[in-house]
């Protein structure tokens, strides 16, 4: 059979010799969520690959446990990277920057923060959600993207954080995009001091493992 390749501007085709795991989405054939995750290890770094996994879980394409199982059985290229990233995927993550913030802390040596903490009323209903934090130590860590800059959202955030701080005793650490993506080293230093003050076991000397995965801006001496 003649090898025919379709050329479409902006689309780069790839050929695979092995059999692909195919499913359908809105009637179109696509690779399965697990297959897609593993295939993307060729193109994505650790942080972006974990963010992809968090997104797949958030959209209920598969669970973290199913992704780990799939990655463990992966026989394609970049297996080590696939297994490492799959093991860092969590349920309840709201956004890619939240994934990046969590991994920055973990790679620096912080104990892994809990994801999607629920603060409940006396009747057991969920009253508030906290993106990341250490519930035992009442430390909340949240990422505020651009949509938090609207007047309405600022009011909601202020009311929620004010109640949790004054009534429930939580300490809030709010991280902006500039801090996370432009000043990660300074961010880590500030957050480490807050965490230690609350009794969270953060090492005095943070690991440099995060530097491989985050932009570091060098300033002239």
Short mmCIF file of C-alpha atoms in Angstrom, two decimals:
data_model
loop_
_atom_site.label_atom_id
_atom_site.label_comp_id
_atom_site.label_asym_id
_atom_site.label_seq_id
_atom_site.Cartn_x
_atom_site.Cartn_y
_atom_site.Cartn_z
CA UNK A 1 0.00 0.00 0.00
CA UNK A 2 1.30 3.45 -0.88
CA UNK A 3 2.44 5.52 2.11
CA UNK A 4 0.25 8.64 2.02
CA UNK A 5 0.84 11.54 4.38
CA UNK A 6 -1.53 14.42 4.67
CA UNK A 7 0.06 17.82 5.13
CA UNK A 8 -1.87 20.47 7.03
CA UNK A 9 -0.35 23.83 7.91
CA UNK A 10 0.40 24.03 11.61
CA UNK A 11 0.03 20.27 12.18
CA UNK A 12 3.08 18.05 12.56
CA UNK A 13 2.31 14.35 11.98
CA UNK A 14 4.08 11.55 13.86
CA UNK A 15 4.23 7.89 12.89
CA UNK A 16 4.34 5.04 15.39
CA UNK A 17 5.44 1.50 14.64
CA UNK A 18 3.73 0.12 17.71
CA UNK A 19 -0.02 -0.30 18.11
CA UNK A 20 -1.76 2.70 19.70
CA UNK A 21 -4.52 2.52 22.28
CA UNK A 22 -7.40 4.35 20.57
CA UNK A 23 -10.68 5.61 21.96
CA UNK A 24 -13.27 8.04 20.62
CA UNK A 25 -14.16 11.55 21.73
CA UNK A 26 -17.21 13.16 20.16
CA UNK A 27 -16.96 10.57 17.43
CA UNK A 28 -13.31 11.27 16.61
CA UNK A 29 -10.59 8.64 17.10
CA UNK A 30 -7.97 9.80 19.63
CA UNK A 31 -5.37 8.13 21.79
CA UNK A 32 -6.55 7.08 25.24
CA UNK A 33 -5.81 9.34 28.24
CA UNK A 34 -3.07 7.00 29.51
CA UNK A 35 -1.51 6.67 26.07
CA UNK A 36 -1.58 10.43 25.56
CA UNK A 37 0.05 11.09 28.94
CA UNK A 38 2.86 8.63 28.24
CA UNK A 39 3.40 9.85 24.68
CA UNK A 40 3.71 13.46 25.86
CA UNK A 41 6.70 12.60 28.06
CA UNK A 42 8.75 13.00 24.87
CA UNK A 43 7.80 16.67 24.62
CA UNK A 44 7.03 17.88 28.16
CA UNK A 45 9.17 18.41 31.22
CA UNK A 46 8.23 17.03 34.63
CA UNK A 47 6.10 19.96 35.78
CA UNK A 48 4.08 20.21 32.58
CA UNK A 49 3.61 16.45 32.40
CA UNK A 50 2.28 16.31 35.96
CA UNK A 51 0.01 19.26 35.13
CA UNK A 52 -1.33 17.28 32.18
CA UNK A 53 -2.01 14.32 34.47
CA UNK A 54 -3.72 16.54 37.05
CA UNK A 55 -5.90 17.94 34.25
CA UNK A 56 -6.85 14.48 32.99
CA UNK A 57 -7.85 13.49 36.53
CA UNK A 58 -9.76 16.76 37.04
CA UNK A 59 -11.74 16.08 33.86
CA UNK A 60 -12.44 12.54 35.07
CA UNK A 61 -10.65 10.85 32.18
CA UNK A 62 -8.96 8.53 34.69
CA UNK A 63 -7.93 8.39 38.35
CA UNK A 64 -4.42 8.92 39.78
CA UNK A 65 -4.30 5.22 40.62
CA UNK A 66 -5.26 4.22 37.09
CA UNK A 67 -2.62 6.54 35.67
CA UNK A 68 0.09 5.06 37.89
CA UNK A 69 -0.96 1.57 36.84
CA UNK A 70 -0.84 2.55 33.17
CA UNK A 71 2.54 4.23 33.55
CA UNK A 72 3.99 1.25 35.39
CA UNK A 73 3.08 -0.99 32.47
CA UNK A 74 4.38 1.46 29.85
CA UNK A 75 6.93 -0.14 27.54
CA UNK A 76 7.56 2.85 25.30
CA UNK A 77 10.26 5.49 25.48
CA UNK A 78 10.80 7.74 28.51
CA UNK A 79 9.38 5.14 30.89
CA UNK A 80 11.28 6.49 33.93
CA UNK A 81 9.95 9.99 33.31
CA UNK A 82 6.43 8.66 32.82
CA UNK A 83 6.47 6.68 36.07
CA UNK A 84 7.93 9.59 38.06
CA UNK A 85 5.36 12.08 36.77
CA UNK A 86 2.41 9.71 37.20
CA UNK A 87 3.37 9.22 40.83
CA UNK A 88 3.06 12.97 41.42
CA UNK A 89 -0.41 13.38 39.92
CA UNK A 90 -3.13 14.22 42.45
CA UNK A 91 -6.91 14.53 42.46
CA UNK A 92 -8.57 17.85 43.24
CA UNK A 93 -6.02 20.14 41.56
CA UNK A 94 -7.73 23.20 40.05
CA UNK A 95 -5.09 24.53 37.65
CA UNK A 96 -1.65 24.10 36.10
CA UNK A 97 -0.09 26.90 38.22
CA UNK A 98 -1.34 25.09 41.32
CA UNK A 99 0.47 21.99 40.09
CA UNK A 100 3.63 24.03 39.53
CA UNK A 101 3.43 25.55 43.02
CA UNK A 102 3.03 22.15 44.65
CA UNK A 103 5.93 20.64 42.71
CA UNK A 104 8.18 23.63 43.41
CA UNK A 105 7.70 23.05 47.11
CA UNK A 106 8.09 19.27 46.93
CA UNK A 107 11.24 19.42 44.80
CA UNK A 108 12.72 21.96 47.23
CA UNK A 109 12.24 19.56 50.14
CA UNK A 110 8.97 20.73 51.72
CA UNK A 111 6.66 17.99 52.98
CA UNK A 112 4.06 17.56 50.24
CA UNK A 113 1.10 19.86 50.94
CA UNK A 114 -2.39 18.42 50.95
CA UNK A 115 -4.55 19.20 47.92
CA UNK A 116 -8.14 20.45 48.00
CA UNK A 117 -8.63 20.70 51.75
CA UNK A 118 -12.29 20.86 52.80
CA UNK A 119 -13.28 22.91 55.83
CA UNK A 120 -16.62 21.59 57.03
CA UNK A 121 -19.51 22.97 59.06
CA UNK A 122 -20.76 21.15 62.12
CA UNK A 123 -23.25 19.22 60.01
CA UNK A 124 -20.43 17.86 57.83
CA UNK A 125 -21.18 20.00 54.78
CA UNK A 126 -18.24 21.62 53.02
CA UNK A 127 -18.19 25.34 53.72
CA UNK A 128 -14.79 26.30 52.35
CA UNK A 129 -12.12 24.78 50.11
CA UNK A 130 -8.40 25.45 50.38
CA UNK A 131 -6.23 24.72 47.34
CA UNK A 132 -3.06 23.59 49.10
CA UNK A 133 -1.95 23.46 52.69
CA UNK A 134 -1.08 21.64 55.85
CA UNK A 135 -4.32 21.09 57.73
CA UNK A 136 -2.63 19.92 60.94
CA UNK A 137 -0.73 23.20 61.13
CA UNK A 138 -3.55 25.38 59.73
CA UNK A 139 -1.37 26.74 56.93
CA UNK A 140 -3.14 27.49 53.64
CA UNK A 141 -1.18 28.10 50.43
CA UNK A 142 -3.08 29.46 47.45
CA UNK A 143 -2.27 30.67 43.96
CA UNK A 144 -3.97 33.86 42.82
CA UNK A 145 -4.00 34.16 39.03
CA UNK A 146 -5.30 37.09 37.02
CA UNK A 147 -8.95 36.16 37.48
CA UNK A 148 -8.51 36.81 41.22
CA UNK A 149 -7.88 40.48 40.38
CA UNK A 150 -11.54 41.23 39.64
CA UNK A 151 -13.41 43.23 42.27
CA UNK A 152 -15.95 40.46 42.81
CA UNK A 153 -13.36 37.72 43.21
CA UNK A 154 -11.18 39.83 45.52
CA UNK A 155 -14.21 40.36 47.76
CA UNK A 156 -14.97 36.63 47.83
CA UNK A 157 -11.35 35.72 48.55
CA UNK A 158 -11.11 38.34 51.27
CA UNK A 159 -14.28 37.18 53.01
CA UNK A 160 -13.31 33.51 52.90
CA UNK A 161 -9.73 34.05 54.01
CA UNK A 162 -10.78 36.55 56.66
CA UNK A 163 -13.21 34.10 58.23
CA UNK A 164 -10.77 31.19 58.13
CA UNK A 165 -8.02 33.34 59.63
CA UNK A 166 -9.96 35.09 62.40
CA UNK A 167 -12.42 32.34 63.32
CA UNK A 168 -10.70 29.07 62.38
CA UNK A 169 -7.08 30.11 63.02
CA UNK A 170 -5.66 29.50 59.54
CA UNK A 171 -2.59 31.31 58.26
CA UNK A 172 -2.76 32.17 54.56
CA UNK A 173 0.14 32.38 52.14
CA UNK A 174 -0.97 33.78 48.78
CA UNK A 175 1.30 33.28 45.77
CA UNK A 176 1.14 35.34 42.58
CA UNK A 177 2.22 34.42 39.07
CA UNK A 178 5.21 36.75 39.22
CA UNK A 179 6.47 35.06 42.39
CA UNK A 180 5.98 31.55 41.06
CA UNK A 181 7.36 32.00 37.57
CA UNK A 182 9.79 34.89 37.98
CA UNK A 183 11.06 34.66 41.58
CA UNK A 184 10.78 31.01 42.67
CA UNK A 185 13.93 31.12 44.83
CA UNK A 186 12.74 34.11 46.84
CA UNK A 187 9.28 32.57 47.09
CA UNK A 188 10.71 29.38 48.58
CA UNK A 189 12.76 31.27 51.13
CA UNK A 190 9.77 33.29 52.33
CA UNK A 191 7.42 30.32 52.44
CA UNK A 192 9.96 28.18 54.26
CA UNK A 193 10.25 30.70 57.09
CA UNK A 194 6.48 30.80 57.53
CA UNK A 195 6.21 27.01 57.47
CA UNK A 196 8.99 26.53 60.03
CA UNK A 197 7.40 29.08 62.35
CA UNK A 198 4.24 26.96 62.35
CA UNK A 199 6.15 23.78 63.16
CA UNK A 200 6.22 22.24 59.68
CA UNK A 201 9.45 20.22 59.22
CA UNK A 202 11.08 22.10 56.35
CA UNK A 203 14.85 21.44 56.07
CA UNK A 204 17.14 24.36 56.88
CA UNK A 205 18.91 23.86 53.57
CA UNK A 206 16.42 23.46 50.75
CA UNK A 207 17.13 21.07 47.90
CA UNK A 208 18.22 22.48 44.55
CA UNK A 209 16.27 19.82 42.62
CA UNK A 210 13.62 22.39 41.65
CA UNK A 211 16.14 24.39 39.60
CA UNK A 212 16.04 21.89 36.73
CA UNK A 213 12.35 22.54 36.21
CA UNK A 214 11.81 26.23 36.97
CA UNK A 215 13.17 29.40 35.46
CA UNK A 216 15.86 31.07 37.53
CA UNK A 217 16.61 34.71 36.74
CA UNK A 218 20.24 35.61 37.43
CA UNK A 219 20.91 39.14 38.60
CA UNK A 220 24.18 40.98 38.04
CA UNK A 221 26.45 41.14 41.05
#
